[in-house]
Tab-separated table of C-alpha atoms and ligand atoms in Angstrom:
chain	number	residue	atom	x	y	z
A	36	UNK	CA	98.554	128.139	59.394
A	37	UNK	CA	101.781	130.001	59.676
A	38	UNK	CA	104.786	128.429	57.796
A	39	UNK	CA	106.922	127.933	61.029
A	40	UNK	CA	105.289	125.796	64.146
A	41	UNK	CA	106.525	126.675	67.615
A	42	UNK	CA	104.283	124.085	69.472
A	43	UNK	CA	102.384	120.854	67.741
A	44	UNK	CA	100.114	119.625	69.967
A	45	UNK	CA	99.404	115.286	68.747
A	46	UNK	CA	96.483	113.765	69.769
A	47	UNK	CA	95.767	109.776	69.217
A	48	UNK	CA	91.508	109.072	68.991
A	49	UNK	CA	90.218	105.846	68.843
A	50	UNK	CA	86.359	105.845	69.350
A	51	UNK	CA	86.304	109.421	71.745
A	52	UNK	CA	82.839	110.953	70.296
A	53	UNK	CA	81.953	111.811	73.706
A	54	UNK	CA	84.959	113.425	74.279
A	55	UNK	CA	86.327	115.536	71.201
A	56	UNK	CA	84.235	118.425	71.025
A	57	UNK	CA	84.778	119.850	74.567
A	58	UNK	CA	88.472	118.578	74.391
A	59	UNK	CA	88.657	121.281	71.635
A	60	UNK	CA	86.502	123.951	73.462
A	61	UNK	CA	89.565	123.924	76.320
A	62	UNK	CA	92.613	123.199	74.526
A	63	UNK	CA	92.050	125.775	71.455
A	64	UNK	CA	92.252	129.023	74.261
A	65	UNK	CA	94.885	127.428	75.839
A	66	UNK	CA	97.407	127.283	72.764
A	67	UNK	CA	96.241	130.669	71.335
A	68	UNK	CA	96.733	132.375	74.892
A	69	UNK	CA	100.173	130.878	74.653
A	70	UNK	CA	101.215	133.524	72.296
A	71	UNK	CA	103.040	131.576	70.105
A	72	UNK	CA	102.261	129.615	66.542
A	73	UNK	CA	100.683	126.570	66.909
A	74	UNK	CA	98.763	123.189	65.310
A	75	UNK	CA	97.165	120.572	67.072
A	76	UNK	CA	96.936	117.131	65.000
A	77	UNK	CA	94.389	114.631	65.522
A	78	UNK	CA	95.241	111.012	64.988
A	79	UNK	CA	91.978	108.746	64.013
A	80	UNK	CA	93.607	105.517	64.630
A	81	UNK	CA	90.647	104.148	62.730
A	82	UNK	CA	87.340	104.711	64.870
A	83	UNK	CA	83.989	102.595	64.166
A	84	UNK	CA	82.396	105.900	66.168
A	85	UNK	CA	81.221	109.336	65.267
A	86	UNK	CA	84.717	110.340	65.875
A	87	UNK	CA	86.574	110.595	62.037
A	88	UNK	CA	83.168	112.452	61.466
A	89	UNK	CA	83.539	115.321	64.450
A	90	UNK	CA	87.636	115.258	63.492
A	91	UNK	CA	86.745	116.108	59.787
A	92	UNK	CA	84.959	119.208	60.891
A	93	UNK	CA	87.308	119.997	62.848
A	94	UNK	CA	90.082	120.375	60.711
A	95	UNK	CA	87.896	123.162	59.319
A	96	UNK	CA	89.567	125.270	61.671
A	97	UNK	CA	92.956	126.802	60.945
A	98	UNK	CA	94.584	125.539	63.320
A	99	UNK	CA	93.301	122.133	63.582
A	100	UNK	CA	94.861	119.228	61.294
A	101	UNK	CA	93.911	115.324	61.226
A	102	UNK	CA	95.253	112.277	59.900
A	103	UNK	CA	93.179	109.700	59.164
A	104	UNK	CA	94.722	106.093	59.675
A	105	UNK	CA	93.313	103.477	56.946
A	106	UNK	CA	92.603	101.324	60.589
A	107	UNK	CA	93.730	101.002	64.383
A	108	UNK	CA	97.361	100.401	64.729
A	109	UNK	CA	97.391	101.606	68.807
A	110	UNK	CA	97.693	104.229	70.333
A	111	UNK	CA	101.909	104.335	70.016
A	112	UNK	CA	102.088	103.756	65.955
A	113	UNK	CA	99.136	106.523	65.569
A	114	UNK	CA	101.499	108.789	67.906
A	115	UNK	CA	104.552	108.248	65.372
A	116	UNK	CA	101.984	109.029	62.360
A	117	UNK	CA	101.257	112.305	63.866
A	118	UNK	CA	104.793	112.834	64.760
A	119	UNK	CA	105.585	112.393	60.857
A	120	UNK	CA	102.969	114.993	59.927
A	121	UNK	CA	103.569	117.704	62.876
A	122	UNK	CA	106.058	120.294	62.393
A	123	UNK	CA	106.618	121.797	65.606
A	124	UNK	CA	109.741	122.768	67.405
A	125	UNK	CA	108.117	121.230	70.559
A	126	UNK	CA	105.799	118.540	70.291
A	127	UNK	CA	103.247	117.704	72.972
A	128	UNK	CA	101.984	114.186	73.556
A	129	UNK	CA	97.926	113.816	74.908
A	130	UNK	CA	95.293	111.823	75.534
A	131	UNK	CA	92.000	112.506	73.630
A	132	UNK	CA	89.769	111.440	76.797
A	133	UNK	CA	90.494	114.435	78.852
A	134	UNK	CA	92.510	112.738	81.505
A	135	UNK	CA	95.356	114.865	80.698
A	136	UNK	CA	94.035	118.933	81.853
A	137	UNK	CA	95.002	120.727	78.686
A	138	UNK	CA	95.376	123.324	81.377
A	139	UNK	CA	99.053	121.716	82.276
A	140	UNK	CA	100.159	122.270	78.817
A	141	UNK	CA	101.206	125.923	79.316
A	142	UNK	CA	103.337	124.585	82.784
A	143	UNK	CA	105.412	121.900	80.665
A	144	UNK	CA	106.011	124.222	78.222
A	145	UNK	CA	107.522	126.596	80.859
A	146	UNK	CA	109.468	123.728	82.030
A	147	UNK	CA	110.846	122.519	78.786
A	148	UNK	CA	112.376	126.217	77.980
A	149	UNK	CA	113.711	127.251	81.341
A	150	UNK	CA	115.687	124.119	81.845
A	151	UNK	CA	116.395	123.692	78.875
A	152	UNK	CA	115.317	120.129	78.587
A	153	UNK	CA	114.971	117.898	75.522
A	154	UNK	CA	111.721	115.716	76.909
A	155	UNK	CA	109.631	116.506	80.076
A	156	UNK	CA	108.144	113.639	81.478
A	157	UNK	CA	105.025	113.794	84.123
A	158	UNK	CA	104.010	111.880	86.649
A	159	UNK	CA	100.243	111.773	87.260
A	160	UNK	CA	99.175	113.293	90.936
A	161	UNK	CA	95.676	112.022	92.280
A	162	UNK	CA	95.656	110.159	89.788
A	163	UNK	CA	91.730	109.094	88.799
A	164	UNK	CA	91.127	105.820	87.402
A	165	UNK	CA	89.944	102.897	89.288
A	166	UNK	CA	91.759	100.825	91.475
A	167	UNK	CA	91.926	97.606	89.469
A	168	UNK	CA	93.592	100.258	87.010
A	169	UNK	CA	96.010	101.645	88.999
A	170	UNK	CA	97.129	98.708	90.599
A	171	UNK	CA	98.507	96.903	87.740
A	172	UNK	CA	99.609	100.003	86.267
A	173	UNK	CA	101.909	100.034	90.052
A	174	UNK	CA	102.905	97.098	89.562
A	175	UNK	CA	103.894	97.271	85.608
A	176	UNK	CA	105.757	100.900	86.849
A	177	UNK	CA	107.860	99.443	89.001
A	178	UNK	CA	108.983	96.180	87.128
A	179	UNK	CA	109.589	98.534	83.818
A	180	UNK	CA	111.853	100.545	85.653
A	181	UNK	CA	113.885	97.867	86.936
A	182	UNK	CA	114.013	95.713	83.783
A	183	UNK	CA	115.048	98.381	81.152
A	184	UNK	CA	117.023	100.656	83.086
A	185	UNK	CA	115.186	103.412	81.820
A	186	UNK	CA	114.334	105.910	84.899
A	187	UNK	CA	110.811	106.778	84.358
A	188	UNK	CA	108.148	106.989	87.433
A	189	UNK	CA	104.995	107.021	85.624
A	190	UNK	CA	104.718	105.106	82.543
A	191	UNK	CA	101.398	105.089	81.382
A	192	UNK	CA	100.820	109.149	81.508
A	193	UNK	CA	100.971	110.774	77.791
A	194	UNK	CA	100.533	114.060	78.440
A	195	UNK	CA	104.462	114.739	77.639
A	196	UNK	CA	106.647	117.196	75.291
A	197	UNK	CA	109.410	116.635	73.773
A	198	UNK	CA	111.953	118.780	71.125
A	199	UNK	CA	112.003	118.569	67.567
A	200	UNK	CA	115.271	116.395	67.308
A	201	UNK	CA	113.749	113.539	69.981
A	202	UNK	CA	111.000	113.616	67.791
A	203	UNK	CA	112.878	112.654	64.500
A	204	UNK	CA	115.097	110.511	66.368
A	205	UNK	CA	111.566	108.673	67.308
A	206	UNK	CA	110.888	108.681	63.805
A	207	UNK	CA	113.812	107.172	62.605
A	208	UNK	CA	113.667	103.899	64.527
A	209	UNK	CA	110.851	102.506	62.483
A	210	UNK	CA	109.997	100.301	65.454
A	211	UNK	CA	106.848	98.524	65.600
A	212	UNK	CA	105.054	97.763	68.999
A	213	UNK	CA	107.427	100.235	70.572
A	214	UNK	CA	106.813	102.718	73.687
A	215	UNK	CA	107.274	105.957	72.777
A	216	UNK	CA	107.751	107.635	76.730
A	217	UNK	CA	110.393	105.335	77.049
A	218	UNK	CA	112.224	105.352	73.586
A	219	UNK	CA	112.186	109.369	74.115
A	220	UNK	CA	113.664	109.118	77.744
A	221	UNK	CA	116.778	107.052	76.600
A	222	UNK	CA	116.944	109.043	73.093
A	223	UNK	CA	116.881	112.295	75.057
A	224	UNK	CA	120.237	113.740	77.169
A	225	UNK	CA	118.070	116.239	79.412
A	226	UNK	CA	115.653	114.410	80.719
A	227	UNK	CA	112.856	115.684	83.561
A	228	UNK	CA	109.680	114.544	85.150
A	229	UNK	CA	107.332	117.128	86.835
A	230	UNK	CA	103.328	116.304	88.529
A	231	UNK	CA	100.836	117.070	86.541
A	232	UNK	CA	97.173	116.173	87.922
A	233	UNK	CA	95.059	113.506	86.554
A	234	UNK	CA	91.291	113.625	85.774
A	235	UNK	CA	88.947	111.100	85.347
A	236	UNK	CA	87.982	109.763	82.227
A	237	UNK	CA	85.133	112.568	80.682
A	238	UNK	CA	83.439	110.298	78.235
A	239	UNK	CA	83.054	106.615	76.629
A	240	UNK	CA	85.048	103.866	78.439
A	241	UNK	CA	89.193	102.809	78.281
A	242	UNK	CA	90.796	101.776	75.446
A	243	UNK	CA	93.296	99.237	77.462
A	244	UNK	CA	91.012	96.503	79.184
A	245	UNK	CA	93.358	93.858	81.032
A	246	UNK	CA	94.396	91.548	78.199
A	247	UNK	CA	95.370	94.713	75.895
A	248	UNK	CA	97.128	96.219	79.080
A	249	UNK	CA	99.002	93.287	78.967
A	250	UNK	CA	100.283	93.297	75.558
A	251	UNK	CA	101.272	96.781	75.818
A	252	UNK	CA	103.342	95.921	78.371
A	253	UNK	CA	105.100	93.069	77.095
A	254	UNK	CA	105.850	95.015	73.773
A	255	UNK	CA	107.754	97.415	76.147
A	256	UNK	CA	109.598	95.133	78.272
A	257	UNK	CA	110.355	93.178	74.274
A	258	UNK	CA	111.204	95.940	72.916
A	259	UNK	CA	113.933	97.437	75.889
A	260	UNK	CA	115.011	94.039	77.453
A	261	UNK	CA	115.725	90.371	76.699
A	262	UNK	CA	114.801	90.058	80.232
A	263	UNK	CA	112.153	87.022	79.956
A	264	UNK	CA	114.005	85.263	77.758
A	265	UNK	CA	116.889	85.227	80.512
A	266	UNK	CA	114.368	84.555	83.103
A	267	UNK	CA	113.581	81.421	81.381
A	268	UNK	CA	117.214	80.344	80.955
A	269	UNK	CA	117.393	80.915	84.925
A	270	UNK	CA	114.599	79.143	85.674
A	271	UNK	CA	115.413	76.209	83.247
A	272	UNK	CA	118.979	76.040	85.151
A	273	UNK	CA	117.158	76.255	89.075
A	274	UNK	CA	114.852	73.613	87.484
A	275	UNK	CA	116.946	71.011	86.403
A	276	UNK	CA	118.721	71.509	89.332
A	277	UNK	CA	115.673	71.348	91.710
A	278	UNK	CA	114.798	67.790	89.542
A	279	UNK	CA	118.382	66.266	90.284
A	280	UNK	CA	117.530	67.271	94.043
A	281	UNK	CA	114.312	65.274	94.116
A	282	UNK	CA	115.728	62.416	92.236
A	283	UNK	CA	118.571	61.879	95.097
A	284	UNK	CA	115.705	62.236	97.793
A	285	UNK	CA	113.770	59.812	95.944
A	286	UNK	CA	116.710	57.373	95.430
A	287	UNK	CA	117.765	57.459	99.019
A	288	UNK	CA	114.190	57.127	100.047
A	289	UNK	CA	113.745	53.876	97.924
A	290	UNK	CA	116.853	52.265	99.585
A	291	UNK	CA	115.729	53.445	102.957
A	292	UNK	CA	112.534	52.319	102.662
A	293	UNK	CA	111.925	49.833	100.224
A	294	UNK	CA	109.834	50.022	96.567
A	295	UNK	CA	106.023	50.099	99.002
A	296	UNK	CA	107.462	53.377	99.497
A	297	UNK	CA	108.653	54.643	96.419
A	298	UNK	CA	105.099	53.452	94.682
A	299	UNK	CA	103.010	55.561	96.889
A	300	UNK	CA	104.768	58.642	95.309
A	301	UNK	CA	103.360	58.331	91.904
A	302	UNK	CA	100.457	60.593	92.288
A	303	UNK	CA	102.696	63.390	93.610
A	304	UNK	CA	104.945	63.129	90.689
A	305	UNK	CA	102.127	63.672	88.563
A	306	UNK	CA	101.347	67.148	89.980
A	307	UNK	CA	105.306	67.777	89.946
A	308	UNK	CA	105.421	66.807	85.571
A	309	UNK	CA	102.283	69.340	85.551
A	310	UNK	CA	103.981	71.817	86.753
A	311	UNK	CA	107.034	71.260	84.361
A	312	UNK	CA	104.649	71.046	81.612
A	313	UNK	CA	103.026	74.298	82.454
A	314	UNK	CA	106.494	76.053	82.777
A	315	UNK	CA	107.446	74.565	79.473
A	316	UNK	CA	103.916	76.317	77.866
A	317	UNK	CA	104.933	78.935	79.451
A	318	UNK	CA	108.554	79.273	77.887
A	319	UNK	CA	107.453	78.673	74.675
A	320	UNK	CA	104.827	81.196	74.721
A	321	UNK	CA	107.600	83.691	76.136
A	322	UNK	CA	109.822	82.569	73.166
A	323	UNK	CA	106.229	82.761	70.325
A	324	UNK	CA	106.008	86.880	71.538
A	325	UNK	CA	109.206	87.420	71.026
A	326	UNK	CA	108.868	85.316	67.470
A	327	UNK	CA	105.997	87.562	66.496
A	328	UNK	CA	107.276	90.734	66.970
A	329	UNK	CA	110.468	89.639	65.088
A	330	UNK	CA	108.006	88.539	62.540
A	331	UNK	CA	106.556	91.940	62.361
A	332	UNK	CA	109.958	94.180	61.948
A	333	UNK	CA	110.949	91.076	59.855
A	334	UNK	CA	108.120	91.838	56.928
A	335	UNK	CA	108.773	95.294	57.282
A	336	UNK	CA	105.303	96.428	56.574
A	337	UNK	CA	104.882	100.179	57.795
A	338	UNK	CA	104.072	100.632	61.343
A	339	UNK	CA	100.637	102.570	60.090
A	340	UNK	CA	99.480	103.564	56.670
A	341	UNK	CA	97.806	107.604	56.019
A	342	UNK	CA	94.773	107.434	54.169
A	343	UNK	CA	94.277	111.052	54.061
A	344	UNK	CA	95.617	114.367	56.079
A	345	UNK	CA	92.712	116.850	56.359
A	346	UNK	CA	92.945	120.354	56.951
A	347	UNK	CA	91.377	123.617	56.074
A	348	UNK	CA	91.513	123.959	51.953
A	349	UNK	CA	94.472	126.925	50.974
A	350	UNK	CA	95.692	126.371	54.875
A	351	UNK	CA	99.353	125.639	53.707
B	570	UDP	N1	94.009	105.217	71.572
B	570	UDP	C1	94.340	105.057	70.218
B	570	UDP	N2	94.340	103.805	69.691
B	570	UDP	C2	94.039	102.677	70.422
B	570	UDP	C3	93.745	102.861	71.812
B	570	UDP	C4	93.739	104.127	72.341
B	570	UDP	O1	94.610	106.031	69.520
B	570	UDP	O2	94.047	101.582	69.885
B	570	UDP	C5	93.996	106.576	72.166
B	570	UDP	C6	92.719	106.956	72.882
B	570	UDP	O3	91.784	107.532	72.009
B	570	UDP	C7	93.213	107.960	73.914
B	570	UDP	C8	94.591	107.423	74.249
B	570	UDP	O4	94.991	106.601	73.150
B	570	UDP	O5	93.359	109.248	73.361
B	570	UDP	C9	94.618	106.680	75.559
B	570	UDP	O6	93.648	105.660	75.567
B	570	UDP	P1	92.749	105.334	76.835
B	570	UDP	O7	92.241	106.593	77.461
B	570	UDP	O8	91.745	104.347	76.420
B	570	UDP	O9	93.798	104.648	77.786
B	570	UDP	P2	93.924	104.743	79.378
B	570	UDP	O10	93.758	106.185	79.762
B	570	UDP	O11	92.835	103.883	79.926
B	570	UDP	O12	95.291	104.228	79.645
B	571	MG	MG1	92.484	107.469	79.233
């Protein structure tokens, strides 16, 4: 491997047998019709599959380096551990699964150097995944956009480069659960998004079934915003304020009417302290997240640990 890197292509794999070997057969001509020096670095954020197995052979290849994680961290933290390992001037962000064309990598890179841009953002067109996919993924767009600020159109699409100094300023934060497409955009000064197109999964299933989907997303609206933990203040104040409300209906009702009245009422107030009591579960399970992930940067444990880098013996 030549001693400087132009391009460092970082790809996370987490269980992607199916997928690796003709992931390689297209990327490989892609980056060495480039023209330029080049290494792509696999991530095995600590597979149960055939996957660390295919990646060690891999790294065989001159080209080719991988680090093996000692056991999944997700997807983000086995990003960073690549980022700490690649050397490139520009580093490109993909998905192992194909869903990202490798074919759009010469395009970004085109991008990135005639405008000059620090990260280059893409926005998936067509995109392929199914609709109980995309429509959260909508959803989460939109509300992440509005809640940190951070103008982004497509959140969940990896297939992204960024320069050399985003990369170490990535680096440097140390964050855990953090959200790397968004920490670049507001770490970055020129900042772009172009359409890239979007296949369908080629192998194996997703990584991100609804309740890890869900996580993800709340360790990027904890990480950007204290948003919920305002929303809960809010609510608390509209609450109490709903209560004293009902209680002066109630009142007025009972002098109006008489105690027969008021009686008759009891079952409804039951369904009114379940919802409070809900909300209040709610609230506090806000409030636990947010508790946990302090807990997390609080012990300071590393955000992933290297077991081993492989790569080609007298490569470097
Ligand atoms: N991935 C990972 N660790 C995980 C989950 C996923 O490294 O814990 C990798 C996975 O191998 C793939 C990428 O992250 O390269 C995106 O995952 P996936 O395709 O499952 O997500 P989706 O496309 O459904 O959002
Ligand atoms: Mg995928």
């Amino acid at each position: 491997m030549p001693n400087h890197v132009s391009v460092s292509i970082v790809i996370p794999v987490y269980n992607e047998e199916k997928n690796l070997q003709i992931m390689r057969e297209r990327l490989l001509p892609i980056m060495q019709g480039l023209g330029k020096s080049f290494e792509i670095i696999f991530i095995d954020d600590g597979s149960s599959d055939n996957s660390l197995v295919m990646l060690k052979e891999f790294s065989q290849n001159e080209y080719i380096k991988v680090v093996e994680l000692t056991r999944n961290y997700g997807q983000h933290a086995a990003i960073m551990a690549g980022f700490s390992v690649c050397r490139g001037d520009i580093v490109i962000t993909m998905d192992a699964d194909l869903q990202n064309p490798p074919e759009e990598i010469p395009r970004l890179l085109k991008v990135m150097e005639d405008g000059n841009y620090d990260v280059v953002g893409t926005i998936r067109k067509g995109r392929q995944d199914s609709f109980l996919r995309i429509l959260p993924s909508k959803i989460i767009n939109m509300v992440a956009r509005k809640i940190t600020g951070v103008e982004m159109h497509d959140w969940g699409c990896m297939l992204r480069a960024y320069r050399r100094k985003i990369v170490e300023r990535m680096i440097s934060c140390h964050e855990h659960a953090t959200f790397i497409p968004a920490l670049a955009t507001v770490f970055g000064k020129r900042v772009t998004e172009i359409e890239v197109s979007h296949e369908e999964r080629y192998g194996g299933k997703s990584n991100y079934p609804l309740p890890k989907l869900v996580n993800l997303q709340f360790d990027l609206v904890a990480s950007f915003s204290d948003f919920p933990i305002k929303l809960i203040m809010y609510g608390g104040i509209l609450l109490s304020f709903l209560g004293v409300c009902f209680g002066i209906v109630l009142a007025v009702a009972r002098l109006a009417y008489g105690a027969s009245w008021a009686a008759e009422g009891v079952f409804s107030l039951f369904a009114i302290l379940f919802v409070f009591v809900g909300m209040q579960f709610f609230a506090l399970g806000v409030l636990g997240e947010y508790i946990g992930r302090i807990y997390a940067e609080v012990r300071k444990r590393p955000e992933y640990v290297i077991e081993k880098i492989h790569s080609a013996k007298g490569k470097e």
